[in-house]
Short mmCIF file of C-alpha atoms in Angstrom, two decimals:
data_model
loop_
_atom_site.label_atom_id
_atom_site.label_comp_id
_atom_site.label_asym_id
_atom_site.label_seq_id
_atom_site.Cartn_x
_atom_site.Cartn_y
_atom_site.Cartn_z
CA UNK D 1 60.24 -176.42 136.88
CA UNK D 2 63.16 -173.99 136.92
CA UNK D 3 62.87 -170.48 138.33
CA UNK D 4 63.60 -169.08 134.85
CA UNK D 5 60.78 -171.16 133.33
CA UNK D 6 58.34 -170.00 136.04
CA UNK D 7 59.46 -166.40 135.48
CA UNK D 8 58.90 -166.69 131.71
CA UNK D 9 55.47 -168.26 132.26
CA UNK D 10 54.50 -165.45 134.64
CA UNK D 11 55.60 -162.84 132.09
CA UNK D 12 53.53 -164.54 129.41
CA UNK D 13 50.49 -164.72 131.69
CA UNK D 14 50.91 -161.02 132.56
CA UNK D 15 51.17 -160.05 128.91
CA UNK D 16 48.10 -162.11 128.05
CA UNK D 17 46.17 -160.52 130.92
CA UNK D 18 47.24 -157.05 129.77
CA UNK D 19 46.19 -157.83 126.19
CA UNK D 20 42.83 -159.09 127.43
CA UNK D 21 42.22 -155.90 129.43
CA UNK D 22 43.18 -153.80 126.42
CA UNK D 23 40.77 -155.74 124.20
CA UNK D 24 37.99 -155.26 126.76
CA UNK D 25 38.62 -151.52 126.76
CA UNK D 26 38.55 -151.46 122.96
CA UNK D 27 35.29 -153.43 122.91
CA UNK D 28 33.79 -151.06 125.48
CA UNK D 29 34.91 -148.01 123.49
CA UNK D 30 33.51 -149.53 120.29
CA UNK D 31 30.22 -150.27 122.03
CA UNK D 32 30.01 -146.69 123.30
CA UNK D 33 30.58 -145.36 119.76
CA UNK D 34 27.70 -147.39 118.41
CA UNK D 35 25.35 -146.65 121.27
CA UNK D 36 23.81 -143.17 121.24
CA UNK D 37 24.26 -141.57 124.63
CA UNK D 38 22.53 -138.44 125.90
CA UNK D 39 25.12 -135.71 126.45
CA UNK D 40 24.08 -132.73 128.58
CA UNK D 41 25.85 -129.45 129.23
CA UNK D 42 25.28 -128.23 132.77
CA UNK D 43 26.14 -124.80 134.18
CA UNK D 44 25.90 -124.47 137.95
CA UNK D 45 24.72 -120.95 138.80
CA UNK D 46 23.71 -120.42 142.40
CA UNK D 47 22.17 -117.06 143.27
CA UNK D 48 23.94 -116.60 146.59
CA UNK D 49 27.44 -115.67 145.42
CA UNK D 50 29.39 -114.26 148.35
CA UNK D 51 31.94 -112.40 146.23
CA UNK D 52 30.01 -110.57 143.51
CA UNK D 53 26.19 -110.56 143.92
CA UNK D 54 24.57 -112.49 141.04
CA UNK D 55 27.97 -112.70 139.37
CA UNK D 56 26.76 -115.32 136.89
CA UNK D 57 24.46 -112.84 135.17
CA UNK D 58 26.50 -109.67 135.67
CA UNK D 59 27.11 -108.06 132.23
CA UNK D 60 30.58 -108.74 130.86
CA UNK D 61 31.21 -106.64 127.74
CA UNK D 62 27.44 -106.18 127.56
CA UNK D 63 26.64 -109.91 127.77
CA UNK D 64 25.56 -111.75 130.96
CA UNK D 65 28.59 -113.70 132.21
CA UNK D 66 27.03 -117.12 131.73
CA UNK D 67 25.67 -116.02 128.33
CA UNK D 68 29.18 -116.42 126.88
CA UNK D 69 29.44 -120.13 127.75
CA UNK D 70 25.77 -120.85 126.99
CA UNK D 71 26.24 -119.48 123.49
CA UNK D 72 29.30 -121.69 122.98
CA UNK D 73 27.50 -124.77 124.33
CA UNK D 74 24.41 -124.30 122.17
CA UNK D 75 26.40 -123.52 119.01
CA UNK D 76 28.68 -126.54 119.46
CA UNK D 77 25.68 -128.70 118.48
CA UNK D 78 27.13 -131.71 120.36
CA UNK D 79 24.77 -131.54 123.33
CA UNK D 80 21.39 -133.21 123.41
CA UNK D 81 20.36 -130.71 126.09
CA UNK D 82 21.82 -127.59 127.71
CA UNK D 83 20.92 -126.86 131.33
CA UNK D 84 21.44 -124.31 134.05
CA UNK D 85 21.04 -125.48 137.65
CA UNK D 86 19.97 -122.55 139.80
CA UNK D 87 17.92 -121.46 142.79
CA UNK D 88 17.35 -117.88 141.63
CA UNK D 89 14.49 -116.49 139.52
CA UNK D 90 16.59 -113.84 137.71
CA UNK D 91 19.24 -116.40 136.71
CA UNK D 92 16.43 -118.62 135.44
CA UNK D 93 15.17 -115.84 133.14
CA UNK D 94 18.62 -115.18 131.69
CA UNK D 95 19.28 -118.89 131.18
CA UNK D 96 16.08 -119.34 129.21
CA UNK D 97 16.80 -116.23 127.13
CA UNK D 98 20.08 -117.85 126.07
CA UNK D 99 18.47 -121.13 125.03
CA UNK D 100 19.02 -123.24 128.15
CA UNK D 101 16.61 -125.38 130.11
CA UNK D 102 16.49 -124.77 133.86
CA UNK D 103 16.83 -127.27 136.67
CA UNK D 104 15.42 -125.81 139.87
CA UNK D 105 17.91 -126.95 142.46
CA UNK D 106 16.77 -127.76 145.96
CA UNK D 107 17.75 -125.79 149.10
CA UNK D 108 19.81 -128.83 150.18
CA UNK D 109 22.30 -128.24 147.35
CA UNK D 110 22.15 -124.43 147.41
CA UNK D 111 24.25 -123.89 150.53
CA UNK D 112 27.70 -122.28 150.63
CA UNK D 113 29.18 -125.65 151.59
CA UNK D 114 27.55 -127.61 148.75
CA UNK D 115 30.02 -129.20 146.34
CA UNK D 116 29.69 -129.32 142.56
CA UNK D 117 29.51 -133.11 142.78
CA UNK D 118 26.46 -132.99 145.08
CA UNK D 119 24.69 -130.52 142.78
CA UNK D 120 25.37 -132.63 139.69
CA UNK D 121 24.23 -135.79 141.46
CA UNK D 122 20.93 -134.11 142.30
CA UNK D 123 20.54 -133.03 138.67
CA UNK D 124 21.04 -136.62 137.48
CA UNK D 125 18.52 -137.87 140.03
CA UNK D 126 15.81 -135.91 138.17
CA UNK D 127 17.22 -136.40 134.65
CA UNK D 128 17.98 -140.06 134.38
CA UNK D 129 18.08 -139.89 130.57
CA UNK D 130 21.48 -138.15 130.74
CA UNK D 131 24.50 -140.42 130.23
CA UNK D 132 27.34 -137.88 130.02
CA UNK D 133 27.52 -134.53 131.83
CA UNK D 134 29.70 -131.62 130.80
CA UNK D 135 29.96 -129.28 133.77
CA UNK D 136 30.84 -125.90 132.21
CA UNK D 137 31.97 -123.09 134.48
CA UNK D 138 30.16 -119.80 133.91
CA UNK D 139 33.33 -118.01 135.02
CA UNK D 140 35.25 -119.16 131.90
CA UNK D 141 33.75 -116.82 129.26
CA UNK D 142 36.31 -117.49 126.50
CA UNK D 143 35.14 -121.05 125.87
CA UNK D 144 34.65 -121.89 122.18
CA UNK D 145 32.54 -124.64 120.57
CA UNK D 146 35.56 -126.36 119.02
CA UNK D 147 37.02 -127.07 122.47
CA UNK D 148 33.99 -128.95 123.78
CA UNK D 149 33.62 -130.76 120.45
CA UNK D 150 37.16 -132.13 120.58
CA UNK D 151 37.05 -132.94 124.29
CA UNK D 152 33.80 -134.91 123.96
CA UNK D 153 35.37 -137.16 121.32
CA UNK D 154 37.73 -138.48 123.98
CA UNK D 155 34.71 -140.04 125.70
CA UNK D 156 32.51 -140.98 122.77
CA UNK D 157 35.29 -142.18 120.44
CA UNK D 158 38.29 -142.99 122.65
CA UNK D 159 36.43 -144.57 125.56
CA UNK D 160 37.50 -142.29 128.40
CA UNK D 161 35.32 -141.86 131.51
CA UNK D 162 36.29 -138.29 132.33
CA UNK D 163 37.90 -135.39 130.46
CA UNK D 164 38.82 -132.03 131.97
CA UNK D 165 40.33 -128.85 130.55
CA UNK D 166 43.86 -127.70 131.33
CA UNK D 167 46.18 -124.92 130.24
CA UNK D 168 49.97 -124.94 129.98
CA UNK D 169 51.67 -122.60 132.45
CA UNK D 170 55.31 -121.55 132.53
CA UNK D 171 55.61 -120.58 136.18
CA UNK D 172 58.33 -121.67 138.55
CA UNK D 173 56.92 -122.66 141.93
CA UNK D 174 58.54 -122.36 145.36
CA UNK D 175 57.75 -123.90 148.72
CA UNK D 176 55.84 -121.58 151.08
CA UNK D 177 57.47 -121.01 154.48
CA UNK D 178 56.55 -119.22 157.69
CA UNK D 179 58.11 -115.77 157.48
CA UNK D 180 58.73 -115.79 161.25
CA UNK D 181 60.72 -119.01 161.12
CA UNK D 182 64.28 -119.67 160.00
CA UNK D 183 63.14 -122.19 157.42
CA UNK D 184 64.41 -121.55 153.92
CA UNK D 185 62.34 -121.92 150.80
CA UNK D 186 63.01 -124.57 148.16
CA UNK D 187 62.22 -124.81 144.48
CA UNK D 188 59.40 -127.21 143.68
CA UNK D 189 59.56 -127.61 139.92
CA UNK D 190 63.02 -126.43 138.88
CA UNK D 191 66.71 -126.71 139.67
CA UNK D 192 67.86 -123.15 140.44
CA UNK D 193 71.42 -124.09 139.53
CA UNK D 194 70.26 -125.05 136.06
CA UNK D 195 67.43 -122.62 135.54
CA UNK D 196 65.99 -123.27 132.06
CA UNK D 197 65.00 -120.66 129.54
CA UNK D 198 61.25 -120.41 129.00
CA UNK D 199 61.50 -121.68 125.44
CA UNK D 200 63.46 -124.72 126.62
CA UNK D 201 60.93 -125.72 129.29
CA UNK D 202 57.61 -127.32 128.31
CA UNK D 203 55.90 -125.93 131.41
CA UNK D 204 53.21 -127.67 133.45
CA UNK D 205 49.59 -128.53 132.80
CA UNK D 206 47.17 -126.90 135.24
CA UNK D 207 43.40 -127.20 135.47
CA UNK D 208 41.78 -124.04 134.12
CA UNK D 209 38.28 -124.88 135.37
CA UNK D 210 36.59 -124.33 132.02
CA UNK D 211 34.79 -127.68 131.73
CA UNK D 212 34.61 -131.24 133.09
CA UNK D 213 33.11 -134.11 131.08
CA UNK D 214 32.11 -137.12 133.19
CA UNK D 215 30.04 -140.23 132.58
CA UNK D 216 26.99 -140.81 134.76
CA UNK D 217 28.41 -144.14 135.94
CA UNK D 218 31.52 -142.41 137.30
CA UNK D 219 29.47 -139.67 138.98
CA UNK D 220 27.45 -142.37 140.75
CA UNK D 221 30.68 -143.54 142.40
CA UNK D 222 31.21 -140.06 143.83
CA UNK D 223 33.83 -138.83 141.34
CA UNK D 224 33.98 -136.14 138.66
CA UNK D 225 37.53 -137.05 137.68
CA UNK D 226 38.55 -140.67 137.72
CA UNK D 227 38.20 -143.99 135.98
CA UNK D 228 39.96 -143.81 132.63
CA UNK D 229 40.74 -140.10 132.76
CA UNK D 230 42.45 -137.67 130.37
CA UNK D 231 42.97 -133.94 130.02
CA UNK D 232 42.16 -131.62 127.12
CA UNK D 233 44.65 -128.79 126.64
CA UNK D 234 43.23 -125.34 125.83
CA UNK D 235 45.19 -122.38 124.52
CA UNK D 236 46.18 -119.77 127.14
CA UNK D 237 44.22 -116.97 125.43
CA UNK D 238 40.98 -118.92 125.90
CA UNK D 239 41.71 -119.76 129.55
CA UNK D 240 40.09 -116.86 131.37
CA UNK D 241 38.81 -117.45 134.89
CA UNK D 242 36.93 -114.71 136.71
CA UNK D 243 37.04 -114.93 140.48
CA UNK D 244 36.75 -111.34 141.66
CA UNK D 245 35.73 -107.81 140.76
CA UNK D 246 39.35 -106.83 140.22
CA UNK D 247 39.45 -109.15 137.19
CA UNK D 248 36.37 -107.68 135.52
CA UNK D 249 37.88 -104.83 133.44
CA UNK D 250 40.70 -107.09 132.27
CA UNK D 251 38.27 -109.90 131.48
CA UNK D 252 36.13 -107.56 129.37
CA UNK D 253 39.10 -106.79 127.15
CA UNK D 254 40.03 -110.46 126.89
CA UNK D 255 36.52 -111.61 126.09
CA UNK D 256 36.06 -108.99 123.38
CA UNK D 257 39.23 -110.26 121.74
CA UNK D 258 39.05 -114.01 122.42
CA UNK D 259 35.47 -114.79 123.47
CA UNK D 260 33.18 -116.77 121.19
CA UNK D 261 30.96 -114.26 119.36
CA UNK D 262 28.41 -116.70 118.01
CA UNK D 263 27.62 -117.59 114.43
CA UNK D 264 28.78 -115.10 111.82
CA UNK D 265 26.19 -112.34 111.41
CA UNK D 266 24.89 -112.08 107.85
CA UNK D 267 21.83 -109.91 108.42
CA UNK D 268 20.88 -107.14 110.83
CA UNK D 269 17.30 -106.17 111.52
CA UNK D 270 17.20 -102.76 113.18
CA UNK D 271 14.01 -101.33 114.65
CA UNK D 272 14.69 -97.73 113.70
CA UNK D 273 11.48 -96.29 115.10
CA UNK D 274 12.24 -97.60 118.58
CA UNK D 275 16.04 -97.43 118.75
CA UNK D 276 16.43 -93.75 117.96
CA UNK D 277 15.09 -91.13 120.32
CA UNK D 278 14.22 -88.86 117.40
CA UNK D 279 12.58 -91.66 115.45
CA UNK D 280 13.26 -92.34 111.78
CA UNK D 281 14.33 -88.71 111.19
CA UNK D 282 17.54 -89.33 113.11
CA UNK D 283 18.80 -92.07 110.83
CA UNK D 284 17.98 -90.17 107.68
CA UNK D 285 19.93 -87.11 108.81
CA UNK D 286 22.62 -88.37 111.19
CA UNK D 287 25.95 -89.10 109.50
CA UNK D 288 27.21 -91.31 112.32
CA UNK D 289 24.16 -93.55 112.14
CA UNK D 290 24.37 -93.98 108.37
CA UNK D 291 28.13 -94.57 108.61
CA UNK D 292 27.50 -97.47 110.97
CA UNK D 293 25.22 -99.06 108.40
CA UNK D 294 27.70 -98.51 105.57
CA UNK D 295 30.42 -100.18 107.67
CA UNK D 296 28.30 -103.29 107.99
CA UNK D 297 27.42 -103.34 104.31
CA UNK D 298 31.10 -103.14 103.36
CA UNK D 299 31.65 -106.31 105.40
CA UNK D 300 28.84 -108.13 103.58
CA UNK D 301 26.34 -107.77 106.43
CA UNK D 302 22.91 -106.97 104.98
CA UNK D 303 20.88 -104.41 106.94
CA UNK D 304 17.09 -104.20 106.89
CA UNK D 305 15.59 -101.21 108.69
CA UNK D 306 12.27 -101.80 110.42
CA UNK D 307 9.70 -99.10 110.95
CA UNK D 308 6.60 -99.40 113.07
CA UNK D 309 3.16 -99.16 111.54
CA UNK D 310 2.42 -96.77 114.42
CA UNK D 311 5.17 -94.34 113.30
CA UNK D 312 3.33 -91.44 111.67
CA UNK D 313 6.31 -90.17 109.67
CA UNK D 314 7.65 -93.55 108.56
CA UNK D 315 5.89 -93.72 105.21
CA UNK D 316 6.89 -90.20 104.15
CA UNK D 317 10.58 -90.77 104.97
CA UNK D 318 10.98 -94.43 104.00
CA UNK D 319 12.00 -93.69 100.39
CA UNK D 320 14.51 -91.04 101.45
CA UNK D 321 15.92 -93.37 104.10
CA UNK D 322 16.30 -96.23 101.64
CA UNK D 323 18.12 -94.00 99.15
CA UNK D 324 20.48 -92.56 101.78
CA UNK D 325 21.42 -95.88 103.40
CA UNK D 326 21.00 -98.31 100.52
CA UNK D 327 18.96 -100.53 102.85
CA UNK D 328 15.60 -102.14 102.47
CA UNK D 329 13.07 -100.37 104.68
CA UNK D 330 10.32 -102.64 105.95
CA UNK D 331 7.19 -101.75 107.88
CA UNK D 332 6.22 -104.19 110.64
CA UNK D 333 3.13 -104.49 112.79
CA UNK D 334 2.64 -104.98 116.52
CA UNK D 335 4.02 -108.55 116.24
CA UNK D 336 7.19 -108.02 114.17
CA UNK D 337 8.24 -111.68 114.43
CA UNK D 338 5.35 -112.71 112.21
CA UNK D 339 6.47 -110.25 109.53
CA UNK D 340 10.13 -111.29 109.65
CA UNK D 341 9.64 -115.06 109.48
CA UNK D 342 8.79 -114.79 105.78
CA UNK D 343 11.98 -112.77 105.14
CA UNK D 344 14.04 -115.45 106.88
CA UNK D 345 12.41 -118.18 104.83
CA UNK D 346 13.06 -116.39 101.54
CA UNK D 347 16.72 -115.81 102.41
CA UNK D 348 17.18 -119.38 103.76
CA UNK D 349 18.76 -118.00 106.91
CA UNK D 350 18.96 -119.43 110.40
CA UNK D 351 18.33 -117.03 113.28
CA UNK D 352 21.82 -117.80 114.59
CA UNK D 353 23.20 -115.78 111.68
CA UNK D 354 20.94 -112.81 112.37
CA UNK D 355 21.44 -109.78 114.60
CA UNK D 356 18.50 -107.78 115.89
CA UNK D 357 18.32 -104.41 117.59
CA UNK D 358 15.11 -103.57 119.35
CA UNK D 359 13.83 -101.54 122.22
CA UNK D 360 10.38 -102.28 123.58
CA UNK D 361 8.10 -105.13 124.68
CA UNK D 362 7.04 -105.97 121.13
CA UNK D 363 10.66 -106.86 120.34
CA UNK D 364 11.10 -109.34 123.21
CA UNK D 365 10.70 -112.54 121.16
CA UNK D 366 13.06 -111.33 118.46
CA UNK D 367 15.67 -110.29 121.01
CA UNK D 368 15.65 -113.83 122.41
CA UNK D 369 15.57 -115.54 119.02
CA UNK D 370 18.37 -113.72 117.20
CA UNK D 371 21.90 -115.06 117.42
CA UNK D 372 23.11 -111.62 118.51
CA UNK D 373 20.70 -109.03 119.86
CA UNK D 374 20.95 -105.64 121.51
CA UNK D 375 18.99 -102.82 123.06
CA UNK D 376 20.01 -99.21 123.82
CA UNK D 377 21.13 -98.52 127.36
CA UNK D 378 17.82 -96.82 128.21
CA UNK D 379 15.62 -99.71 127.05
CA UNK D 380 12.82 -100.97 129.35
CA UNK D 381 13.72 -103.76 131.77
CA UNK D 382 11.76 -106.45 129.93
CA UNK D 383 13.63 -105.84 126.67
CA UNK D 384 16.98 -105.53 128.43
CA UNK D 385 16.59 -108.94 130.04
CA UNK D 386 15.75 -110.52 126.69
CA UNK D 387 18.72 -108.96 124.86
CA UNK D 388 22.12 -110.61 124.62
CA UNK D 389 23.92 -107.26 124.63
CA UNK D 390 23.06 -103.97 126.33
CA UNK D 391 24.62 -100.95 124.65
CA UNK D 392 26.26 -98.51 127.05
CA UNK D 393 24.80 -95.70 124.93
CA UNK D 394 21.15 -94.68 124.85
CA UNK D 395 18.80 -93.90 121.97
CA UNK D 396 19.93 -90.90 119.97
CA UNK D 397 23.42 -91.10 121.53
CA UNK D 398 25.00 -93.67 119.26
CA UNK D 399 23.49 -97.02 120.29
CA UNK D 400 23.12 -98.15 116.65
CA UNK D 401 26.75 -97.23 115.98
CA UNK D 402 27.84 -99.08 119.13
CA UNK D 403 26.04 -102.28 118.11
CA UNK D 404 27.44 -102.10 114.58
CA UNK D 405 30.96 -101.85 116.00
CA UNK D 406 30.29 -104.89 118.19
CA UNK D 407 29.16 -106.91 115.18
CA UNK D 408 32.26 -105.95 113.22
CA UNK D 409 34.57 -106.55 116.20
CA UNK D 410 33.27 -110.07 116.70
CA UNK D 411 32.96 -111.01 113.05
CA UNK D 412 36.70 -111.70 112.50
CA UNK D 413 36.83 -113.81 115.70
CA UNK D 414 34.29 -116.37 114.57
CA UNK D 415 35.98 -119.66 113.67
CA UNK D 416 34.69 -122.35 111.32
CA UNK D 417 32.65 -124.88 113.24
#
């Protein structure tokens, strides 16, 4: 047999082998599509942060830091379960308030030297039903549901084993040198003699740390990125990573503009008796308070004012209040949730589309249940921990106005899901 004939035969065998591998991958991907796999979101939130104490639950624009990504994970509706792995009781409370289940991590994976891989492996040891893990970083508060939805498809529909988020950066990099030496620096990713314009250079893809999807089988091999791996590119405005106190004020501005606000608010329940220091009188006479309500109404947000059955002046002022604000005024008992469930049923609304402003212990369940909830800055600790937003202003000082502004600020940001 001639060398040419052997060469041709080898090429044919190689092509056949390549085709066979491709077909196997397609079969595997098709099998994965048809087989329902349990997909879990997992946020790692250790209590012993060395930089910022309890950084994961520090308020960012009034919302606990990890509350931003938990809201996006829950509202994406692609996860069979949403978890927070923690060793701290306060983080546990916040996680549950935002709709997550809690995995109590062991001391062995709560050390400073513990890797994310080790923590995730422990989680899977106790939750064998999980097939795909999405490790979401609490320090990436501008994550939106549409990003995790699209990234997950690369595993469930395209057959990848791992998918991680990246962002495109246009930064020229240079070799680091010892300043005390005579060594000269060199360009790493450009030719200085032919320096391109920014618009002519596609830039580079860099991990932004927002999320990492990985199959359980790959994690068992000791990898979070590997196998058949691919990236998911996020827009720069959504790639915010908080790694120090100096970033906090800047991050608050970014998250208010680009963070995921939750489902569009269609209805606000406001506990007037509790949220105003002067009681119901304040809303009936204060122009700023009534203006806040009118702003919401102009944007098609219905407002229902709640008065307590214990408020002695509520009945005498309810009619005047309704006329002045144009709102329904509703009296609720000591368990307001029971009274409001019927309203929700009649309006065919989901709690994700409802905002609630409360103040005291009786409001705790509603503060947790509503898609967006708030308390004045002087609210008791129990209510503050249940709320998703803590107003910087106190009762009688504009807390209702502040919350109304937040609703209106976030309303235009919400994207179709």
